[in-house]
PDB file of C-alpha atoms in Angstrom:
ATOM      1  CA  UNK N   1       0.000   0.000   0.000  1.00  0.00           C
ATOM      2  CA  UNK N   2       2.811   2.402   0.961  1.00  0.00           C
ATOM      3  CA  UNK N   3       4.697   1.731  -2.291  1.00  0.00           C
ATOM      4  CA  UNK N   4       1.529   2.447  -4.281  1.00  0.00           C
ATOM      5  CA  UNK N   5       1.290   5.893  -2.671  1.00  0.00           C
ATOM      6  CA  UNK N   6       4.945   6.613  -3.466  1.00  0.00           C
ATOM      7  CA  UNK N   7       4.443   5.423  -7.033  1.00  0.00           C
ATOM      8  CA  UNK N   8       1.362   7.651  -7.450  1.00  0.00           C
ATOM      9  CA  UNK N   9       3.237  10.663  -6.018  1.00  0.00           C
ATOM     10  CA  UNK N  10       6.153  10.069  -8.392  1.00  0.00           C
ATOM     11  CA  UNK N  11       3.863   9.686 -11.418  1.00  0.00           C
ATOM     12  CA  UNK N  12       1.962  12.859 -10.542  1.00  0.00           C
ATOM     13  CA  UNK N  13       5.278  14.700 -10.099  1.00  0.00           C
ATOM     14  CA  UNK N  14       6.567  13.549 -13.488  1.00  0.00           C
ATOM     15  CA  UNK N  15       3.256  14.500 -15.130  1.00  0.00           C
ATOM     16  CA  UNK N  16       3.388  18.002 -13.634  1.00  0.00           C
ATOM     17  CA  UNK N  17       7.008  18.443 -14.767  1.00  0.00           C
ATOM     18  CA  UNK N  18       6.212  17.220 -18.283  1.00  0.00           C
ATOM     19  CA  UNK N  19       3.209  19.546 -18.502  1.00  0.00           C
ATOM     20  CA  UNK N  20       5.296  22.497 -17.271  1.00  0.00           C
ATOM     21  CA  UNK N  21       7.962  21.778 -19.902  1.00  0.00           C
ATOM     22  CA  UNK N  22       5.304  21.716 -22.638  1.00  0.00           C
ATOM     23  CA  UNK N  23       3.849  25.038 -21.470  1.00  0.00           C
ATOM     24  CA  UNK N  24       7.260  26.694 -21.107  1.00  0.00           C
ATOM     25  CA  UNK N  25       7.906  29.603 -23.509  1.00  0.00           C
ATOM     26  CA  UNK N  26      11.370  28.096 -24.208  1.00  0.00           C
ATOM     27  CA  UNK N  27      13.186  31.370 -23.512  1.00  0.00           C
ATOM     28  CA  UNK N  28      16.900  31.642 -22.844  1.00  0.00           C
ATOM     29  CA  UNK N  29      19.501  28.948 -22.618  1.00  0.00           C
ATOM     30  CA  UNK N  30      21.504  27.315 -19.867  1.00  0.00           C
ATOM     31  CA  UNK N  31      24.522  29.303 -18.752  1.00  0.00           C
ATOM     32  CA  UNK N  32      27.829  27.615 -19.469  1.00  0.00           C
ATOM     33  CA  UNK N  33      30.386  27.187 -16.690  1.00  0.00           C
ATOM     34  CA  UNK N  34      32.574  29.744 -18.468  1.00  0.00           C
ATOM     35  CA  UNK N  35      29.751  32.314 -18.443  1.00  0.00           C
ATOM     36  CA  UNK N  36      29.031  31.666 -14.772  1.00  0.00           C
ATOM     37  CA  UNK N  37      32.731  32.190 -13.952  1.00  0.00           C
ATOM     38  CA  UNK N  38      32.731  35.422 -15.983  1.00  0.00           C
ATOM     39  CA  UNK N  39      29.789  36.833 -14.014  1.00  0.00           C
ATOM     40  CA  UNK N  40      30.782  35.427 -10.624  1.00  0.00           C
ATOM     41  CA  UNK N  41      33.357  38.118  -9.884  1.00  0.00           C
ATOM     42  CA  UNK N  42      32.398  39.694  -6.601  1.00  0.00           C
ATOM     43  CA  UNK N  43      34.056  42.889  -5.441  1.00  0.00           C
ATOM     44  CA  UNK N  44      33.707  43.940  -1.827  1.00  0.00           C
ATOM     45  CA  UNK N  45      33.841  47.395  -0.208  1.00  0.00           C
ATOM     46  CA  UNK N  46      37.318  46.669   1.186  1.00  0.00           C
ATOM     47  CA  UNK N  47      38.604  45.977  -2.355  1.00  0.00           C
ATOM     48  CA  UNK N  48      38.694  42.196  -2.143  1.00  0.00           C
ATOM     49  CA  UNK N  49      38.105  40.844  -5.629  1.00  0.00           C
ATOM     50  CA  UNK N  50      39.391  43.895  -7.515  1.00  0.00           C
ATOM     51  CA  UNK N  51      41.430  42.872 -10.554  1.00  0.00           C
ATOM     52  CA  UNK N  52      44.779  44.163 -11.744  1.00  0.00           C
ATOM     53  CA  UNK N  53      44.644  47.307 -13.837  1.00  0.00           C
ATOM     54  CA  UNK N  54      44.595  51.073 -13.417  1.00  0.00           C
ATOM     55  CA  UNK N  55      43.240  54.305 -14.814  1.00  0.00           C
ATOM     56  CA  UNK N  56      42.765  57.998 -14.110  1.00  0.00           C
ATOM     57  CA  UNK N  57      40.100  60.562 -14.918  1.00  0.00           C
ATOM     58  CA  UNK N  58      41.904  61.846 -18.013  1.00  0.00           C
ATOM     59  CA  UNK N  59      41.750  58.362 -19.536  1.00  0.00           C
ATOM     60  CA  UNK N  60      38.260  57.850 -18.140  1.00  0.00           C
ATOM     61  CA  UNK N  61      36.883  60.903 -19.913  1.00  0.00           C
ATOM     62  CA  UNK N  62      37.579  59.197 -23.255  1.00  0.00           C
ATOM     63  CA  UNK N  63      35.928  55.950 -22.118  1.00  0.00           C
ATOM     64  CA  UNK N  64      32.955  57.893 -20.770  1.00  0.00           C
ATOM     65  CA  UNK N  65      32.497  59.894 -23.971  1.00  0.00           C
ATOM     66  CA  UNK N  66      32.578  56.727 -26.069  1.00  0.00           C
ATOM     67  CA  UNK N  67      30.461  54.380 -23.955  1.00  0.00           C
ATOM     68  CA  UNK N  68      28.510  56.355 -21.350  1.00  0.00           C
ATOM     69  CA  UNK N  69      27.695  59.880 -22.492  1.00  0.00           C
ATOM     70  CA  UNK N  70      24.873  58.937 -24.874  1.00  0.00           C
ATOM     71  CA  UNK N  71      22.787  57.687 -21.922  1.00  0.00           C
ATOM     72  CA  UNK N  72      24.208  59.511 -18.876  1.00  0.00           C
ATOM     73  CA  UNK N  73      24.737  62.905 -20.545  1.00  0.00           C
ATOM     74  CA  UNK N  74      27.662  65.244 -20.757  1.00  0.00           C
ATOM     75  CA  UNK N  75      29.754  65.067 -17.569  1.00  0.00           C
ATOM     76  CA  UNK N  76      27.265  62.687 -15.989  1.00  0.00           C
ATOM     77  CA  UNK N  77      24.401  65.150 -15.624  1.00  0.00           C
ATOM     78  CA  UNK N  78      21.793  62.681 -16.852  1.00  0.00           C
ATOM     79  CA  UNK N  79      19.899  61.973 -20.025  1.00  0.00           C
ATOM     80  CA  UNK N  80      17.876  58.845 -20.748  1.00  0.00           C
ATOM     81  CA  UNK N  81      19.710  57.237 -17.799  1.00  0.00           C
ATOM     82  CA  UNK N  82      20.288  58.589 -14.307  1.00  0.00           C
ATOM     83  CA  UNK N  83      22.550  61.467 -13.478  1.00  0.00           C
ATOM     84  CA  UNK N  84      25.877  60.365 -12.061  1.00  0.00           C
ATOM     85  CA  UNK N  85      27.324  63.757 -11.102  1.00  0.00           C
ATOM     86  CA  UNK N  86      26.352  67.393 -10.779  1.00  0.00           C
ATOM     87  CA  UNK N  87      23.919  67.046  -7.880  1.00  0.00           C
ATOM     88  CA  UNK N  88      22.004  70.197  -7.081  1.00  0.00           C
ATOM     89  CA  UNK N  89      20.086  68.676  -4.169  1.00  0.00           C
ATOM     90  CA  UNK N  90      21.197  66.739  -1.115  1.00  0.00           C
ATOM     91  CA  UNK N  91      19.759  63.416  -0.020  1.00  0.00           C
ATOM     92  CA  UNK N  92      17.479  65.198   2.457  1.00  0.00           C
ATOM     93  CA  UNK N  93      15.925  67.456  -0.199  1.00  0.00           C
ATOM     94  CA  UNK N  94      12.668  66.581  -1.912  1.00  0.00           C
ATOM     95  CA  UNK N  95      13.443  65.228  -4.441  1.00  0.00           C
ATOM     96  CA  UNK N  96      16.930  64.074  -3.488  1.00  0.00           C
ATOM     97  CA  UNK N  97      19.778  63.777  -5.989  1.00  0.00           C
ATOM     98  CA  UNK N  98      21.157  60.236  -5.785  1.00  0.00           C
ATOM     99  CA  UNK N  99      24.387  60.750  -7.665  1.00  0.00           C
ATOM    100  CA  UNK N 100      27.649  58.928  -7.064  1.00  0.00           C
ATOM    101  CA  UNK N 101      28.879  61.785  -4.904  1.00  0.00           C
ATOM    102  CA  UNK N 102      25.791  62.122  -2.744  1.00  0.00           C
ATOM    103  CA  UNK N 103      24.585  58.544  -2.418  1.00  0.00           C
ATOM    104  CA  UNK N 104      27.077  55.753  -3.134  1.00  0.00           C
ATOM    105  CA  UNK N 105      28.934  54.625   0.017  1.00  0.00           C
ATOM    106  CA  UNK N 106      31.923  52.841  -1.580  1.00  0.00           C
ATOM    107  CA  UNK N 107      34.033  53.606  -4.643  1.00  0.00           C
ATOM    108  CA  UNK N 108      34.497  49.869  -5.190  1.00  0.00           C
ATOM    109  CA  UNK N 109      30.751  49.579  -5.803  1.00  0.00           C
ATOM    110  CA  UNK N 110      31.063  51.946  -8.771  1.00  0.00           C
ATOM    111  CA  UNK N 111      33.726  49.698 -10.270  1.00  0.00           C
ATOM    112  CA  UNK N 112      31.718  46.536  -9.577  1.00  0.00           C
ATOM    113  CA  UNK N 113      28.468  47.867 -11.031  1.00  0.00           C
ATOM    114  CA  UNK N 114      30.138  49.369 -14.101  1.00  0.00           C
ATOM    115  CA  UNK N 115      32.098  46.197 -14.772  1.00  0.00           C
ATOM    116  CA  UNK N 116      28.991  43.991 -14.529  1.00  0.00           C
ATOM    117  CA  UNK N 117      26.285  46.114 -16.096  1.00  0.00           C
ATOM    118  CA  UNK N 118      27.747  48.744 -18.394  1.00  0.00           C
ATOM    119  CA  UNK N 119      27.519  49.763 -21.119  1.00  0.00           C
ATOM    120  CA  UNK N 120      23.872  48.827 -21.263  1.00  0.00           C
ATOM    121  CA  UNK N 121      24.108  47.470 -24.820  1.00  0.00           C
ATOM    122  CA  UNK N 122      27.198  45.323 -24.039  1.00  0.00           C
ATOM    123  CA  UNK N 123      27.521  44.665 -20.295  1.00  0.00           C
ATOM    124  CA  UNK N 124      30.889  43.327 -19.208  1.00  0.00           C
ATOM    125  CA  UNK N 125      32.621  44.383 -22.417  1.00  0.00           C
ATOM    126  CA  UNK N 126      34.926  47.053 -20.952  1.00  0.00           C
ATOM    127  CA  UNK N 127      38.460  46.057 -20.001  1.00  0.00           C
ATOM    128  CA  UNK N 128      39.510  46.352 -16.365  1.00  0.00           C
ATOM    129  CA  UNK N 129      41.697  49.356 -17.279  1.00  0.00           C
ATOM    130  CA  UNK N 130      38.697  51.043 -18.918  1.00  0.00           C
ATOM    131  CA  UNK N 131      36.548  50.396 -15.851  1.00  0.00           C
ATOM    132  CA  UNK N 132      39.208  51.795 -13.504  1.00  0.00           C
ATOM    133  CA  UNK N 133      39.536  54.847 -15.759  1.00  0.00           C
ATOM    134  CA  UNK N 134      35.820  55.570 -16.048  1.00  0.00           C
ATOM    135  CA  UNK N 135      35.410  54.999 -12.301  1.00  0.00           C
ATOM    136  CA  UNK N 136      38.161  57.571 -11.737  1.00  0.00           C
ATOM    137  CA  UNK N 137      36.402  59.982 -14.101  1.00  0.00           C
ATOM    138  CA  UNK N 138      33.106  59.610 -12.246  1.00  0.00           C
ATOM    139  CA  UNK N 139      34.838  60.170  -8.910  1.00  0.00           C
ATOM    140  CA  UNK N 140      36.566  63.225 -10.381  1.00  0.00           C
ATOM    141  CA  UNK N 141      33.281  64.649 -11.725  1.00  0.00           C
ATOM    142  CA  UNK N 142      31.855  64.367  -8.225  1.00  0.00           C
ATOM    143  CA  UNK N 143      34.822  66.246  -6.726  1.00  0.00           C
ATOM    144  CA  UNK N 144      36.057  63.206  -4.796  1.00  0.00           C
ATOM    145  CA  UNK N 145      39.485  62.677  -6.384  1.00  0.00           C
ATOM    146  CA  UNK N 146      41.892  64.712  -8.503  1.00  0.00           C
ATOM    147  CA  UNK N 147      42.007  64.322 -12.274  1.00  0.00           C
ATOM    148  CA  UNK N 148      45.415  62.642 -12.412  1.00  0.00           C
ATOM    149  CA  UNK N 149      44.923  60.358  -9.390  1.00  0.00           C
ATOM    150  CA  UNK N 150      45.370  56.740 -10.433  1.00  0.00           C
ATOM    151  CA  UNK N 151      42.715  54.248  -9.391  1.00  0.00           C
ATOM    152  CA  UNK N 152      43.713  50.613  -9.003  1.00  0.00           C
ATOM    153  CA  UNK N 153      43.141  47.709  -6.600  1.00  0.00           C
ATOM    154  CA  UNK N 154      45.151  49.472  -3.881  1.00  0.00           C
ATOM    155  CA  UNK N 155      43.878  53.056  -4.218  1.00  0.00           C
ATOM    156  CA  UNK N 156      40.192  52.566  -5.055  1.00  0.00           C
ATOM    157  CA  UNK N 157      39.180  51.022  -1.698  1.00  0.00           C
ATOM    158  CA  UNK N 158      40.901  53.909   0.113  1.00  0.00           C
ATOM    159  CA  UNK N 159      38.681  56.542  -1.543  1.00  0.00           C
ATOM    160  CA  UNK N 160      36.505  58.088   1.147  1.00  0.00           C
ATOM    161  CA  UNK N 161      33.033  58.586  -0.280  1.00  0.00           C
ATOM    162  CA  UNK N 162      30.949  61.489   1.107  1.00  0.00           C
ATOM    163  CA  UNK N 163      28.057  59.176   2.053  1.00  0.00           C
ATOM    164  CA  UNK N 164      30.182  56.324   3.401  1.00  0.00           C
ATOM    165  CA  UNK N 165      28.516  56.588   6.819  1.00  0.00           C
ATOM    166  CA  UNK N 166      25.038  57.196   5.410  1.00  0.00           C
ATOM    167  CA  UNK N 167      24.154  53.508   5.457  1.00  0.00           C
ATOM    168  CA  UNK N 168      23.753  51.631   8.722  1.00  0.00           C
ATOM    169  CA  UNK N 169      23.127  48.031   9.633  1.00  0.00           C
ATOM    170  CA  UNK N 170      20.121  47.685  11.854  1.00  0.00           C
ATOM    171  CA  UNK N 171      18.839  44.479  13.316  1.00  0.00           C
ATOM    172  CA  UNK N 172      15.244  43.876  12.400  1.00  0.00           C
TER     173      UNK N 172
END
């Protein structure tokens, strides 16, 4: 009797799975191990996970103009995508300006996000040097670093962001 129940449960499970596969829109494809490795590159606020490479704002301006300006506007002031620099309002204003200089707590997060998600039409296509350079340019536009300051795995985590202490961990 017990084995009949198990058999019925298994048959029902297989039938549900088969029906779900038939109804599936068949979108996407399985990610290869190589693709998973490419996207599984975590970077932490303390700089752990940052790759080799370097760049400064002078180099970053060229990267920005080529890959970022069409969406984020001249000098990061916004266009079809969010503004990245040039805040006219603080976070306590209504509405607040959530630019890199007013909102983001860690410079390493800029690198991580840019490396993973930008440019929108080809995420992950920029070299590590290009990402360091454009990160430096964005920090420069927000008045956080000097134009010729080199950003790399050692210097980027040391950048003190204006809103670094604006995020707190609260127990819920």
